[in-house]
PDB file of C-alpha atoms in Angstrom:
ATOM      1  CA  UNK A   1     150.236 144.781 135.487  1.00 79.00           C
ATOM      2  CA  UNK A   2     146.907 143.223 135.691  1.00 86.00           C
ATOM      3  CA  UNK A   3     145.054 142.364 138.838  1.00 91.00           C
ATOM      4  CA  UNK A   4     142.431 139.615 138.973  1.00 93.00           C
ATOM      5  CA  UNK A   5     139.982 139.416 141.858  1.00 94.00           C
ATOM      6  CA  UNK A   6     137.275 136.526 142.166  1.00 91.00           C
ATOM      7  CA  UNK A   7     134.888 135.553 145.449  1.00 92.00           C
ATOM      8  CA  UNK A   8     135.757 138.836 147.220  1.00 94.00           C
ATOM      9  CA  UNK A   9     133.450 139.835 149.755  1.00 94.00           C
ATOM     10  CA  UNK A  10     134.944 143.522 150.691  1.00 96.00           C
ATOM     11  CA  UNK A  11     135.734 145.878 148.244  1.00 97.00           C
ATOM     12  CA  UNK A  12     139.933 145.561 147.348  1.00 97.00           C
ATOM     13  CA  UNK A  13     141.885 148.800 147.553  1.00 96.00           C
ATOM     14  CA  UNK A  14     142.608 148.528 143.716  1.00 96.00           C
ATOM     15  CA  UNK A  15     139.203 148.766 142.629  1.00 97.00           C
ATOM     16  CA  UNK A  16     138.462 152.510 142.799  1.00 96.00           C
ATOM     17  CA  UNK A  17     135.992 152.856 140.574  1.00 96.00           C
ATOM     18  CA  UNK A  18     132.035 152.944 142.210  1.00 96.00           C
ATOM     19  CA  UNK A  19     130.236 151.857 139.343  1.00 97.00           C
ATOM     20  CA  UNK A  20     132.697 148.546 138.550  1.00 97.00           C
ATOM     21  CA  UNK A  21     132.190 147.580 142.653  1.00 97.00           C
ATOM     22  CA  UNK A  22     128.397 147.964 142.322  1.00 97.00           C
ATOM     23  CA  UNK A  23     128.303 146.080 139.381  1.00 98.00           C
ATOM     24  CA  UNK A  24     130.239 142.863 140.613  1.00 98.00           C
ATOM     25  CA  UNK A  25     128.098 143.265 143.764  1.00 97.00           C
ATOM     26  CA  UNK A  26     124.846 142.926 141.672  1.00 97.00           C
ATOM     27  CA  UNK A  27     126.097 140.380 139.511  1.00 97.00           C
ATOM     28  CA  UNK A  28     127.181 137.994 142.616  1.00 97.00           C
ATOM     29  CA  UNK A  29     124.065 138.832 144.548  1.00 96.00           C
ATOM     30  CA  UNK A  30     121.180 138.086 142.011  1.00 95.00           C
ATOM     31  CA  UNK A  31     118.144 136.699 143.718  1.00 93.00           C
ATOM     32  CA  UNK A  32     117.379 135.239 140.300  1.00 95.00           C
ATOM     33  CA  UNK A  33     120.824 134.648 137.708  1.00 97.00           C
ATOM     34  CA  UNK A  34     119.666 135.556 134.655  1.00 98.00           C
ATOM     35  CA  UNK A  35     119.621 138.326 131.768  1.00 97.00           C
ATOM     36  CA  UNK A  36     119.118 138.675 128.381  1.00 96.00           C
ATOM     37  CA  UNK A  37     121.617 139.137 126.074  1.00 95.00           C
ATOM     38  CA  UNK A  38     121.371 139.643 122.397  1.00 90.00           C
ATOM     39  CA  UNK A  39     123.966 137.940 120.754  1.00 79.00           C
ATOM     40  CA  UNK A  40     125.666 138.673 117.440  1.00 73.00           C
ATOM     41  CA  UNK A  41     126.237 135.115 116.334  1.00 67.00           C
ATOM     42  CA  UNK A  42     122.232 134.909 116.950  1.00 67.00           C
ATOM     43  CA  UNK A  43     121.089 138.116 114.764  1.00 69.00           C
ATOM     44  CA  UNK A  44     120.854 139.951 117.828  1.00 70.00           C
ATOM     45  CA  UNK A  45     118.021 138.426 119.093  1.00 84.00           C
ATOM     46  CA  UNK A  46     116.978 138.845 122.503  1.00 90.00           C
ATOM     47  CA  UNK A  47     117.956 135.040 124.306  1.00 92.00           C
ATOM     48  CA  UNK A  48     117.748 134.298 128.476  1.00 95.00           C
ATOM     49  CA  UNK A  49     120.830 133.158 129.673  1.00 96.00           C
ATOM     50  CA  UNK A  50     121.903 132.209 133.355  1.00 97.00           C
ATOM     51  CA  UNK A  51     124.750 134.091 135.178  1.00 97.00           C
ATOM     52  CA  UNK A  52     127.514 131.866 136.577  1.00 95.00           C
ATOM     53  CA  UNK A  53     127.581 133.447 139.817  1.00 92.00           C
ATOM     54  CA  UNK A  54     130.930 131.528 140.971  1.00 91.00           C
ATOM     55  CA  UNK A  55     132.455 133.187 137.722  1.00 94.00           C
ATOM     56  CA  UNK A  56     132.274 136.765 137.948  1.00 97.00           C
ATOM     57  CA  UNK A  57     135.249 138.090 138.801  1.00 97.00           C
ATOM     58  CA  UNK A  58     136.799 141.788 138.781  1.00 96.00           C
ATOM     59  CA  UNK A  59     139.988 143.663 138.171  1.00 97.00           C
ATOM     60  CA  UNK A  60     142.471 146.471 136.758  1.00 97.00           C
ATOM     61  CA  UNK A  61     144.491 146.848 133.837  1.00 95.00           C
ATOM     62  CA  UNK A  62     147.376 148.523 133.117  1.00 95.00           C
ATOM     63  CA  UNK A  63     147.056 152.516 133.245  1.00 94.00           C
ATOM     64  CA  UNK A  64     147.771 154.269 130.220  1.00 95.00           C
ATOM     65  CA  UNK A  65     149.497 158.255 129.990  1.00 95.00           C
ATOM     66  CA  UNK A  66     149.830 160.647 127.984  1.00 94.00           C
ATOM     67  CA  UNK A  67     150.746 164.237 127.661  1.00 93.00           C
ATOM     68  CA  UNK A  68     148.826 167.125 127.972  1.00 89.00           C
ATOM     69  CA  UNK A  69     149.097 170.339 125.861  1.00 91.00           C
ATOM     70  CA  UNK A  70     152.050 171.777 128.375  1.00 91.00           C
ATOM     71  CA  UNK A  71     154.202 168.723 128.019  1.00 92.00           C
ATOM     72  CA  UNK A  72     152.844 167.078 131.640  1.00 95.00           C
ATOM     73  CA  UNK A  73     152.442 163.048 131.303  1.00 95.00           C
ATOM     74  CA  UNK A  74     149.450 162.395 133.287  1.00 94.00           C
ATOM     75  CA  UNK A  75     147.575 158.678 133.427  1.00 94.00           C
ATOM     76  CA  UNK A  76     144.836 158.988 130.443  1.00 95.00           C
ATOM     77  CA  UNK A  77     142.925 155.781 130.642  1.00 97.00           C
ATOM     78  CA  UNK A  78     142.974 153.818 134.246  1.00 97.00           C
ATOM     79  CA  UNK A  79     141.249 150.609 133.212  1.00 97.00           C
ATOM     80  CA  UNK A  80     138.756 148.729 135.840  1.00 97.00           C
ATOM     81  CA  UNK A  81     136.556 145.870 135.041  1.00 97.00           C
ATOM     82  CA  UNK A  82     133.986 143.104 135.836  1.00 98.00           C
ATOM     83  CA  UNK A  83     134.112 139.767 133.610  1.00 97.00           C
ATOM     84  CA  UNK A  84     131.192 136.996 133.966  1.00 97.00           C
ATOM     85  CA  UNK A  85     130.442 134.074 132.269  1.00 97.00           C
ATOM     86  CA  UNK A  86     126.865 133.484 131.019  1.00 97.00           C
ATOM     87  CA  UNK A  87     125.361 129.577 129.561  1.00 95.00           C
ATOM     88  CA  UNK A  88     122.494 129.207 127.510  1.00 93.00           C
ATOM     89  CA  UNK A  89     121.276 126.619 124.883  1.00 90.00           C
ATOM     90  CA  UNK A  90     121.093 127.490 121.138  1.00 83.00           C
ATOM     91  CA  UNK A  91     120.165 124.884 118.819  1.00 82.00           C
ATOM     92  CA  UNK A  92     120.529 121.925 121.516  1.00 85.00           C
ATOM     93  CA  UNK A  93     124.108 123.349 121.727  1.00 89.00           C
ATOM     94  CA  UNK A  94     125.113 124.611 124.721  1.00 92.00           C
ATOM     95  CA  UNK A  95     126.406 127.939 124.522  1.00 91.00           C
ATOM     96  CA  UNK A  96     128.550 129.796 126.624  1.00 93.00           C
ATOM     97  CA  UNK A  97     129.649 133.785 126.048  1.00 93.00           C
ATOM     98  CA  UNK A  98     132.171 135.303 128.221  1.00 94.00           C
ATOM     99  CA  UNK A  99     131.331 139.076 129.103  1.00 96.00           C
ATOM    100  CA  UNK A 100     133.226 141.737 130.204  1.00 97.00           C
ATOM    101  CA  UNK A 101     132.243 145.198 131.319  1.00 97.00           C
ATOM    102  CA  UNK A 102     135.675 148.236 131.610  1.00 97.00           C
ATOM    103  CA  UNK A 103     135.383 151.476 132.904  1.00 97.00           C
ATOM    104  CA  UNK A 104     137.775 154.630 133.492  1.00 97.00           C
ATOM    105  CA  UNK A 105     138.398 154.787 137.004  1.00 96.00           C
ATOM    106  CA  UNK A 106     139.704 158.570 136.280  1.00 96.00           C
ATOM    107  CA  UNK A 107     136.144 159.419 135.221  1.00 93.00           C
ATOM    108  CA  UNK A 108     133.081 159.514 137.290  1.00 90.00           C
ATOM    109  CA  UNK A 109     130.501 157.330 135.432  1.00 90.00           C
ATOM    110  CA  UNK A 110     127.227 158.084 136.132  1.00 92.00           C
ATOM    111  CA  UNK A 111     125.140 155.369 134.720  1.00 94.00           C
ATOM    112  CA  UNK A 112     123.749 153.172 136.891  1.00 96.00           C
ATOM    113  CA  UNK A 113     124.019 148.981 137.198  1.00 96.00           C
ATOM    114  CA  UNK A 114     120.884 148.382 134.168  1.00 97.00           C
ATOM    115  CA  UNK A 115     122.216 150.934 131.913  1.00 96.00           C
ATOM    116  CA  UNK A 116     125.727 149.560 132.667  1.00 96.00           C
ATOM    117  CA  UNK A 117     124.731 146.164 130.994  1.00 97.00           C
ATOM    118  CA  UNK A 118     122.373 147.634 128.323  1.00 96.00           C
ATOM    119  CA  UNK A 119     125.250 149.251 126.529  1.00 95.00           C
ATOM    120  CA  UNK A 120     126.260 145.901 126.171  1.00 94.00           C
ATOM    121  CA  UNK A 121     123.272 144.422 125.085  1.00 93.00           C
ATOM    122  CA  UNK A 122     122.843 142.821 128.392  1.00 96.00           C
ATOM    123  CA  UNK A 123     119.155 143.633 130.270  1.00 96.00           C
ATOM    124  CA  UNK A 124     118.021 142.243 134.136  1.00 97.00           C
ATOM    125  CA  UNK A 125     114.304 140.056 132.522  1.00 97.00           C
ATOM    126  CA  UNK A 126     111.358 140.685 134.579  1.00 96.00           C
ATOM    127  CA  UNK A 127     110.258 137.509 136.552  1.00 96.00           C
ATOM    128  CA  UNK A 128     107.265 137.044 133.991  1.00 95.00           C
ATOM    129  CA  UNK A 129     110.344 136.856 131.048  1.00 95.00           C
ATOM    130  CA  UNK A 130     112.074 134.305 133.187  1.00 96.00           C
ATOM    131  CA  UNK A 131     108.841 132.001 133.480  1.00 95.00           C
ATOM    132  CA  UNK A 132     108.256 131.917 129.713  1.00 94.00           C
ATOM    133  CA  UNK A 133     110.913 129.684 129.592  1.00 95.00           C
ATOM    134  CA  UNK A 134     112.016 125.843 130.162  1.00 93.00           C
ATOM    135  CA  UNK A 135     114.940 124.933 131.972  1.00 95.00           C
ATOM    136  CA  UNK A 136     117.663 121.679 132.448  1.00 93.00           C
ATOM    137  CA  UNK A 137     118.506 120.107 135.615  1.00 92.00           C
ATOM    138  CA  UNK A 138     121.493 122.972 135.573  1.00 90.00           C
ATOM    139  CA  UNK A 139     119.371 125.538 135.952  1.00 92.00           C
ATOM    140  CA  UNK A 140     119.877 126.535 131.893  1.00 94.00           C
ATOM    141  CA  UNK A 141     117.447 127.836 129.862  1.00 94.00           C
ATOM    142  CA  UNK A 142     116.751 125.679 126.987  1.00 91.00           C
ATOM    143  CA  UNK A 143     113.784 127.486 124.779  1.00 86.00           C
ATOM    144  CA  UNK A 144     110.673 129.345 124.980  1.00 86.00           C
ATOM    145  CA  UNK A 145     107.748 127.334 126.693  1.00 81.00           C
ATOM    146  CA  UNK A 146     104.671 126.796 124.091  1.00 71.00           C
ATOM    147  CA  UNK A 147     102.352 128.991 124.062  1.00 58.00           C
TER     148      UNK A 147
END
């Protein structure tokens, strides 16, 4: 059975895993809300987008088992992850992408928060990135500035 947790200051007994509880800790305490994300639907080009803050939420999945080569069925795969929504505009569009990070909670992970997002083609701009671009009312990135 799934669990969903959103707007949770202390850490919930379900989430064992280190890694997913610093990463939903990072995500909801950005100083500035935004990454870049390279985007399939864009040709994987790098594009600012701002981190709904309100929208990251965390959870577990159901745990999987198997057997092992003695005939023991032991939990294989004990899924734990962080989902957040991210808005940018493409093409006067507004475009939203829905991300979400799992780990193995049986497995120690050893990557840390930046390389987390990376495999994902997610990366934390520097603030020099962030002030190449223009932004909406919202807070959105809408393009490059002119150079």
């Amino acid at each position: 059975m799934e669990k969903k947790f959103c707007n949770v200051t202390e850490r919930p007994k379900e989430i064992t895993c280190n890694k997913i509880w610093e990463l939903y800790r990072f995500l909801t305490n950005m100083e500035c809300p935004y990454v870049l994300y390279m985007d399939r639907a864009d040709r994987y080009r790098e594009k600012l987008y701002r981190v709904s803050v309100a929208d990251v939420s965390l959870g577990t999945g159901e745990r999987i088992y198997g057997y092992d080569v003695s005939g023991w069925e032991l939990p294989t795969y004990d899924p734990e992850w962080v989902k957040f929504m991210i808005c940018t505009y493409i093409d006067g569009q507004e475009k939203i992408c829905f991300c979400k990070i799992e780990l193995n909670s049986l497995y120690d992970h050893n990557e840390n928060v930046y390389e987390l997002l990376e495999q994902h083609n997610i990366r934390v701009p520097a603030m020099e990135e962030i002030n190449e671009y223009i932004f909406d009312e919202h807070g959105l990135p809408v393009g490059c500035k002119e150079i």
